[in-house]
Amino acid sequence: MKRNKIIVAVLVTMLMVTGCAVSNNDIKKKTVEKVSVKKQDKSKSKKKESKKNTKETNEAKEETSQEQETQASQVEETPVVTGISSMFTDDELFAFADETVNTFYAERMSYICGTHFTSSSNFENYIKNDDGIYYEVDDSQVQSYNDIENVYYQKFSRRYPICYDRPYNLSPLTRLPFIEVNEKLYEAYSAICINGIGYKYTVGEIIKKTDDEFWVRLNNYCELDNSTNQTDITCSFVWEDGGWKYGDFNNPEFYKVG
């Protein structure tokens, strides 16, 4: 009987030990599972956070790219001011043209009429041909026909045809303004006022600009009766060799030099 009790006690003890072991294993297993789940949760959380960061980074890059494109577009759309527009305002160009245009006209006509240079005193030295009388030039600036060009281009732009080597196709200016005979220079000296007594030019408006030239429309104004008799004349001024030079001059009633 006592032996049976001992056996029963041993069995109970074994069951308790086995149960504890099972329980401990279950606990360990559950703990491992919990740790694993936590690691998975952390891993998922990190992946989500990484995706979120990547998305935010991509969005930031896109915004930066869009801003750069916008800025580049704005730079491209903004006109770059160069040439005379960067040096002078329209008001300054207008004032310069208005102040200079009549000197421009007189200077140009002096070459067309053959009156630009000083003639021999009392017009004693002259020659006569089929076109009329030419007076010898007595001016230190020019010794020959080729010297005219050097003087002419000091004030006139090389961009436009010269007007001292051909007749002006309006009577009475239909003869050469300058000729050279026996290595001496003579001028026609056609002292005629093409513009008319009391007339002068005034600037109406600036009609065109480039980097180095601007054009204005002129009014032919008569001071005698305060009237304007022509408004379709144009002229230009050219920025050349570091300063202003006379450009084109077009009066439809007088035609062009031909």
mmCIF file of C-alpha atoms in Angstrom, residues 14-254:
data_model
loop_
_atom_site.group_PDB
_atom_site.id
_atom_site.type_symbol
_atom_site.label_atom_id
_atom_site.label_comp_id
_atom_site.label_asym_id
_atom_site.label_seq_id
_atom_site.Cartn_x
_atom_site.Cartn_y
_atom_site.Cartn_z
ATOM 1 C CA MET A 14 6.326 13.940 -13.017
ATOM 2 C CA LEU A 15 3.076 15.366 -14.313
ATOM 3 C CA MET A 16 3.701 18.643 -12.548
ATOM 4 C CA VAL A 17 7.225 18.887 -13.915
ATOM 5 C CA THR A 18 6.036 17.997 -17.387
ATOM 6 C CA GLY A 19 3.220 20.533 -17.181
ATOM 7 C CA CYS A 20 5.598 23.259 -16.094
ATOM 8 C CA ALA A 21 7.886 22.412 -18.948
ATOM 9 C CA VAL A 22 5.029 22.542 -21.386
ATOM 10 C CA SER A 23 3.837 25.762 -19.863
ATOM 11 C CA ASN A 24 7.313 27.253 -20.024
ATOM 12 C CA ASN A 25 7.656 26.161 -23.631
ATOM 13 C CA ASP A 26 4.303 27.735 -24.440
ATOM 14 C CA ILE A 27 5.381 30.935 -22.728
ATOM 15 C CA LYS A 28 8.677 30.931 -24.571
ATOM 16 C CA LYS A 29 6.883 30.184 -27.827
ATOM 17 C CA LYS A 30 4.368 32.959 -27.240
ATOM 18 C CA THR A 31 7.169 35.355 -26.261
ATOM 19 C CA VAL A 32 9.099 34.530 -29.427
ATOM 20 C CA GLU A 33 5.918 34.976 -31.459
ATOM 21 C CA LYS A 34 5.278 38.354 -29.810
ATOM 22 C CA VAL A 35 8.857 39.468 -30.461
ATOM 23 C CA SER A 36 8.558 38.289 -34.042
ATOM 24 C CA VAL A 37 5.291 40.159 -34.484
ATOM 25 C CA LYS A 38 6.840 43.282 -32.987
ATOM 26 C CA LYS A 39 9.797 42.973 -35.339
ATOM 27 C CA GLN A 40 7.443 42.536 -38.265
ATOM 28 C CA ASP A 41 5.419 45.539 -37.111
ATOM 29 C CA LYS A 42 8.594 47.573 -36.765
ATOM 30 C CA SER A 43 9.774 46.411 -40.178
ATOM 31 C CA LYS A 44 6.435 47.316 -41.742
ATOM 32 C CA SER A 45 6.488 50.638 -39.921
ATOM 33 C CA LYS A 46 9.997 51.330 -41.208
ATOM 34 C CA LYS A 47 8.955 50.376 -44.741
ATOM 35 C CA LYS A 48 5.922 52.646 -44.519
ATOM 36 C CA GLU A 49 8.069 55.446 -43.116
ATOM 37 C CA SER A 50 10.675 54.835 -45.834
ATOM 38 C CA LYS A 51 7.985 54.931 -48.543
ATOM 39 C CA LYS A 52 6.573 58.090 -46.973
ATOM 40 C CA ASN A 53 10.002 59.719 -46.895
ATOM 41 C CA THR A 54 10.688 58.619 -50.475
ATOM 42 C CA LYS A 55 7.337 60.026 -51.567
ATOM 43 C CA GLU A 56 7.992 63.309 -49.741
ATOM 44 C CA THR A 57 11.493 63.483 -51.259
ATOM 45 C CA ASN A 58 10.112 62.850 -54.760
ATOM 46 C CA GLU A 59 7.412 65.469 -54.230
ATOM 47 C CA ALA A 60 10.030 67.947 -53.016
ATOM 48 C CA LYS A 61 12.190 67.183 -56.060
ATOM 49 C CA GLU A 62 9.203 67.663 -58.348
ATOM 50 C CA GLU A 63 8.356 70.998 -56.675
ATOM 51 C CA THR A 64 11.990 72.123 -56.958
ATOM 52 C CA SER A 65 12.092 71.039 -60.584
ATOM 53 C CA GLN A 66 8.847 72.872 -61.308
ATOM 54 C CA GLU A 67 10.164 76.004 -59.550
ATOM 55 C CA GLN A 68 13.402 75.842 -61.575
ATOM 56 C CA GLU A 69 11.444 75.391 -64.803
ATOM 57 C CA THR A 70 9.203 78.315 -63.867
ATOM 58 C CA GLN A 71 12.205 80.489 -63.052
ATOM 59 C CA ALA A 72 13.926 79.474 -66.291
ATOM 60 C CA SER A 73 10.737 80.239 -68.197
ATOM 61 C CA GLN A 74 10.499 83.639 -66.533
ATOM 62 C CA VAL A 75 14.122 84.370 -67.423
ATOM 63 C CA GLU A 76 13.496 83.382 -71.033
ATOM 64 C CA GLU A 77 10.349 85.494 -71.215
ATOM 65 C CA THR A 78 12.031 88.588 -69.734
ATOM 66 C CA PRO A 79 13.431 90.627 -72.652
ATOM 67 C CA VAL A 80 17.115 91.392 -72.398
ATOM 68 C CA VAL A 81 17.754 95.089 -72.907
ATOM 69 C CA THR A 82 20.828 95.638 -75.062
ATOM 70 C CA GLY A 83 22.433 98.259 -77.282
ATOM 71 C CA ILE A 84 21.100 101.796 -77.372
ATOM 72 C CA SER A 85 17.986 100.767 -75.394
ATOM 73 C CA SER A 86 20.238 99.966 -72.426
ATOM 74 C CA MET A 87 22.080 103.297 -72.760
ATOM 75 C CA PHE A 88 19.271 105.735 -73.516
ATOM 76 C CA THR A 89 15.590 106.115 -72.721
ATOM 77 C CA ASP A 90 13.109 106.832 -75.498
ATOM 78 C CA ASP A 91 12.765 110.379 -74.166
ATOM 79 C CA GLU A 92 16.521 110.895 -74.479
ATOM 80 C CA LEU A 93 16.555 109.474 -78.014
ATOM 81 C CA PHE A 94 13.612 111.687 -78.966
ATOM 82 C CA ALA A 95 15.278 114.802 -77.524
ATOM 83 C CA PHE A 96 18.557 114.026 -79.292
ATOM 84 C CA ALA A 97 16.815 113.521 -82.644
ATOM 85 C CA ASP A 98 14.729 116.677 -82.271
ATOM 86 C CA GLU A 99 17.818 118.722 -81.425
ATOM 87 C CA THR A 100 19.985 117.218 -84.196
ATOM 88 C CA VAL A 101 17.697 116.606 -87.165
ATOM 89 C CA ASN A 102 18.052 120.049 -88.778
ATOM 90 C CA THR A 103 21.843 119.937 -88.488
ATOM 91 C CA PHE A 104 21.672 116.455 -90.024
ATOM 92 C CA TYR A 105 19.610 117.764 -92.916
ATOM 93 C CA ALA A 106 21.854 120.785 -93.537
ATOM 94 C CA GLU A 107 25.003 118.652 -93.396
ATOM 95 C CA ARG A 108 23.566 116.135 -95.831
ATOM 96 C CA MET A 109 22.412 118.808 -98.263
ATOM 97 C CA SER A 110 25.828 120.493 -98.184
ATOM 98 C CA TYR A 111 27.311 117.384 -99.773
ATOM 99 C CA ILE A 112 24.477 116.994 -102.292
ATOM 100 C CA CYS A 113 24.710 120.673 -103.289
ATOM 101 C CA GLY A 114 28.520 120.724 -103.343
ATOM 102 C CA THR A 115 28.781 123.486 -100.721
ATOM 103 C CA HIS A 116 30.329 121.630 -97.782
ATOM 104 C CA PHE A 117 33.917 122.816 -98.145
ATOM 105 C CA THR A 118 35.407 126.285 -98.353
ATOM 106 C CA SER A 119 35.905 127.530 -101.896
ATOM 107 C CA SER A 120 38.766 129.652 -103.159
ATOM 108 C CA SER A 121 38.546 133.250 -102.048
ATOM 109 C CA ASN A 122 36.188 135.369 -104.131
ATOM 110 C CA PHE A 123 35.541 132.288 -106.286
ATOM 111 C CA GLU A 124 38.437 133.322 -108.526
ATOM 112 C CA ASN A 125 39.598 129.800 -109.342
ATOM 113 C CA TYR A 126 36.936 127.889 -111.206
ATOM 114 C CA ILE A 127 36.329 125.782 -114.271
ATOM 115 C CA LYS A 128 33.344 125.521 -116.552
ATOM 116 C CA ASN A 129 31.966 122.428 -118.225
ATOM 117 C CA ASP A 130 28.666 121.292 -119.744
ATOM 118 C CA ASP A 131 27.069 121.088 -116.309
ATOM 119 C CA GLY A 132 28.026 124.611 -115.309
ATOM 120 C CA ILE A 133 30.644 126.308 -113.176
ATOM 121 C CA TYR A 134 32.686 124.481 -110.496
ATOM 122 C CA TYR A 135 34.733 126.355 -107.931
ATOM 123 C CA GLU A 136 38.070 125.131 -106.594
ATOM 124 C CA VAL A 137 37.988 123.793 -103.052
ATOM 125 C CA ASP A 138 40.316 125.570 -100.661
ATOM 126 C CA ASP A 139 40.059 123.466 -97.497
ATOM 127 C CA SER A 140 42.800 121.791 -95.484
ATOM 128 C CA GLN A 141 40.607 118.740 -94.864
ATOM 129 C CA VAL A 142 40.643 117.664 -98.488
ATOM 130 C CA GLN A 143 43.338 117.635 -101.123
ATOM 131 C CA SER A 144 41.721 115.170 -103.523
ATOM 132 C CA TYR A 145 38.392 113.553 -104.309
ATOM 133 C CA ASN A 146 39.190 110.525 -102.137
ATOM 134 C CA ASP A 147 39.607 112.775 -99.099
ATOM 135 C CA ILE A 148 35.894 113.619 -99.205
ATOM 136 C CA GLU A 149 35.042 110.131 -98.008
ATOM 137 C CA ASN A 150 37.274 110.469 -94.935
ATOM 138 C CA VAL A 151 35.502 113.669 -93.904
ATOM 139 C CA TYR A 152 32.039 112.418 -94.816
ATOM 140 C CA TYR A 153 32.194 109.284 -92.667
ATOM 141 C CA GLN A 154 33.209 111.222 -89.597
ATOM 142 C CA LYS A 155 29.544 112.177 -89.218
ATOM 143 C CA PHE A 156 27.661 109.810 -91.536
ATOM 144 C CA SER A 157 27.272 106.071 -91.049
ATOM 145 C CA ARG A 158 28.894 103.736 -93.582
ATOM 146 C CA ARG A 159 25.662 101.738 -93.502
ATOM 147 C CA TYR A 160 23.986 103.938 -96.108
ATOM 148 C CA PRO A 161 25.042 104.887 -99.657
ATOM 149 C CA ILE A 162 27.163 107.977 -100.000
ATOM 150 C CA CYS A 163 25.474 110.983 -101.600
ATOM 151 C CA TYR A 164 28.427 113.132 -102.689
ATOM 152 C CA ASP A 165 29.489 111.101 -105.724
ATOM 153 C CA ARG A 166 26.272 111.265 -107.746
ATOM 154 C CA PRO A 167 23.656 113.835 -108.755
ATOM 155 C CA TYR A 168 20.534 114.331 -106.704
ATOM 156 C CA ASN A 169 17.619 113.524 -108.984
ATOM 157 C CA LEU A 170 15.734 116.752 -108.348
ATOM 158 C CA SER A 171 16.233 119.878 -110.449
ATOM 159 C CA PRO A 172 18.390 121.957 -110.157
ATOM 160 C CA LEU A 173 20.611 119.446 -108.283
ATOM 161 C CA THR A 174 21.100 117.181 -111.283
ATOM 162 C CA ARG A 175 24.871 117.541 -111.619
ATOM 163 C CA LEU A 176 27.768 116.009 -109.704
ATOM 164 C CA PRO A 177 28.425 117.978 -106.510
ATOM 165 C CA PHE A 178 32.211 117.452 -106.677
ATOM 166 C CA ILE A 179 34.667 116.766 -109.500
ATOM 167 C CA GLU A 180 38.429 116.444 -109.747
ATOM 168 C CA VAL A 181 40.335 118.065 -112.633
ATOM 169 C CA ASN A 182 44.124 118.101 -112.991
ATOM 170 C CA GLU A 183 44.477 116.768 -109.435
ATOM 171 C CA LYS A 184 42.439 119.637 -108.050
ATOM 172 C CA LEU A 185 39.079 119.335 -106.328
ATOM 173 C CA TYR A 186 36.133 121.500 -107.420
ATOM 174 C CA GLU A 187 32.615 121.801 -106.041
ATOM 175 C CA ALA A 188 29.368 122.708 -107.795
ATOM 176 C CA TYR A 189 28.365 125.207 -105.134
ATOM 177 C CA SER A 190 24.651 124.952 -105.869
ATOM 178 C CA ALA A 191 23.584 127.286 -103.097
ATOM 179 C CA ILE A 192 19.906 126.426 -102.953
ATOM 180 C CA CYS A 193 17.661 125.972 -99.947
ATOM 181 C CA ILE A 194 15.739 122.786 -100.684
ATOM 182 C CA ASN A 195 13.871 122.978 -97.396
ATOM 183 C CA GLY A 196 12.401 126.407 -98.133
ATOM 184 C CA ILE A 197 12.564 129.696 -96.262
ATOM 185 C CA GLY A 198 11.289 129.461 -92.690
ATOM 186 C CA TYR A 199 10.932 125.687 -92.711
ATOM 187 C CA LYS A 200 12.489 123.267 -90.281
ATOM 188 C CA TYR A 201 12.023 119.669 -89.238
ATOM 189 C CA THR A 202 10.558 118.557 -85.921
ATOM 190 C CA VAL A 203 10.363 115.005 -84.618
ATOM 191 C CA GLY A 204 6.905 113.469 -84.519
ATOM 192 C CA GLU A 205 7.685 110.115 -82.925
ATOM 193 C CA ILE A 206 10.151 107.244 -82.726
ATOM 194 C CA ILE A 207 8.951 104.585 -85.157
ATOM 195 C CA LYS A 208 11.596 101.859 -84.886
ATOM 196 C CA LYS A 209 14.657 100.773 -82.869
ATOM 197 C CA THR A 210 17.410 98.170 -83.181
ATOM 198 C CA ASP A 211 20.492 97.593 -81.040
ATOM 199 C CA ASP A 212 22.419 100.378 -82.771
ATOM 200 C CA GLU A 213 19.928 102.492 -84.734
ATOM 201 C CA PHE A 214 16.622 104.275 -84.311
ATOM 202 C CA TRP A 215 14.226 105.890 -86.790
ATOM 203 C CA VAL A 216 11.957 108.880 -86.309
ATOM 204 C CA ARG A 217 9.062 110.352 -88.272
ATOM 205 C CA LEU A 218 9.498 114.024 -89.057
ATOM 206 C CA ASN A 219 7.177 116.971 -89.551
ATOM 207 C CA ASN A 220 8.156 119.688 -92.015
ATOM 208 C CA TYR A 221 7.196 122.756 -90.010
ATOM 209 C CA CYS A 222 6.940 126.339 -91.297
ATOM 210 C CA GLU A 223 7.738 128.982 -88.701
ATOM 211 C CA LEU A 224 6.278 131.763 -90.855
ATOM 212 C CA ASP A 225 2.680 130.659 -90.419
ATOM 213 C CA ASN A 226 3.004 127.883 -87.808
ATOM 214 C CA SER A 227 1.900 125.218 -90.260
ATOM 215 C CA THR A 228 3.006 121.689 -91.010
ATOM 216 C CA ASN A 229 3.008 120.763 -94.687
ATOM 217 C CA GLN A 230 4.481 117.241 -94.639
ATOM 218 C CA THR A 231 4.451 114.400 -92.124
ATOM 219 C CA ASP A 232 5.802 111.374 -94.033
ATOM 220 C CA ILE A 233 9.528 112.132 -93.829
ATOM 221 C CA THR A 234 11.789 109.739 -91.897
ATOM 222 C CA CYS A 235 15.397 109.695 -90.807
ATOM 223 C CA SER A 236 17.616 107.541 -88.617
ATOM 224 C CA PHE A 237 20.609 107.851 -86.328
ATOM 225 C CA VAL A 238 23.237 105.116 -85.961
ATOM 226 C CA TRP A 239 25.413 104.346 -82.925
ATOM 227 C CA GLU A 240 28.762 103.721 -84.625
ATOM 228 C CA ASP A 241 32.412 103.981 -83.569
ATOM 229 C CA GLY A 242 31.351 104.851 -80.017
ATOM 230 C CA GLY A 243 29.040 107.741 -80.900
ATOM 231 C CA TRP A 244 26.034 108.911 -82.911
ATOM 232 C CA LYS A 245 26.271 109.227 -86.677
ATOM 233 C CA TYR A 246 23.708 110.335 -89.236
ATOM 234 C CA GLY A 247 21.894 107.479 -90.920
ATOM 235 C CA ASP A 248 19.176 107.384 -93.549
ATOM 236 C CA PHE A 249 17.084 110.398 -94.606
ATOM 237 C CA ASN A 250 14.000 109.844 -96.722
ATOM 238 C CA ASN A 251 11.752 112.600 -97.971
ATOM 239 C CA PRO A 252 9.296 111.113 -100.501
ATOM 240 C CA GLU A 253 8.793 114.506 -102.185
ATOM 241 C CA PHE A 254 12.531 114.866 -102.852
#
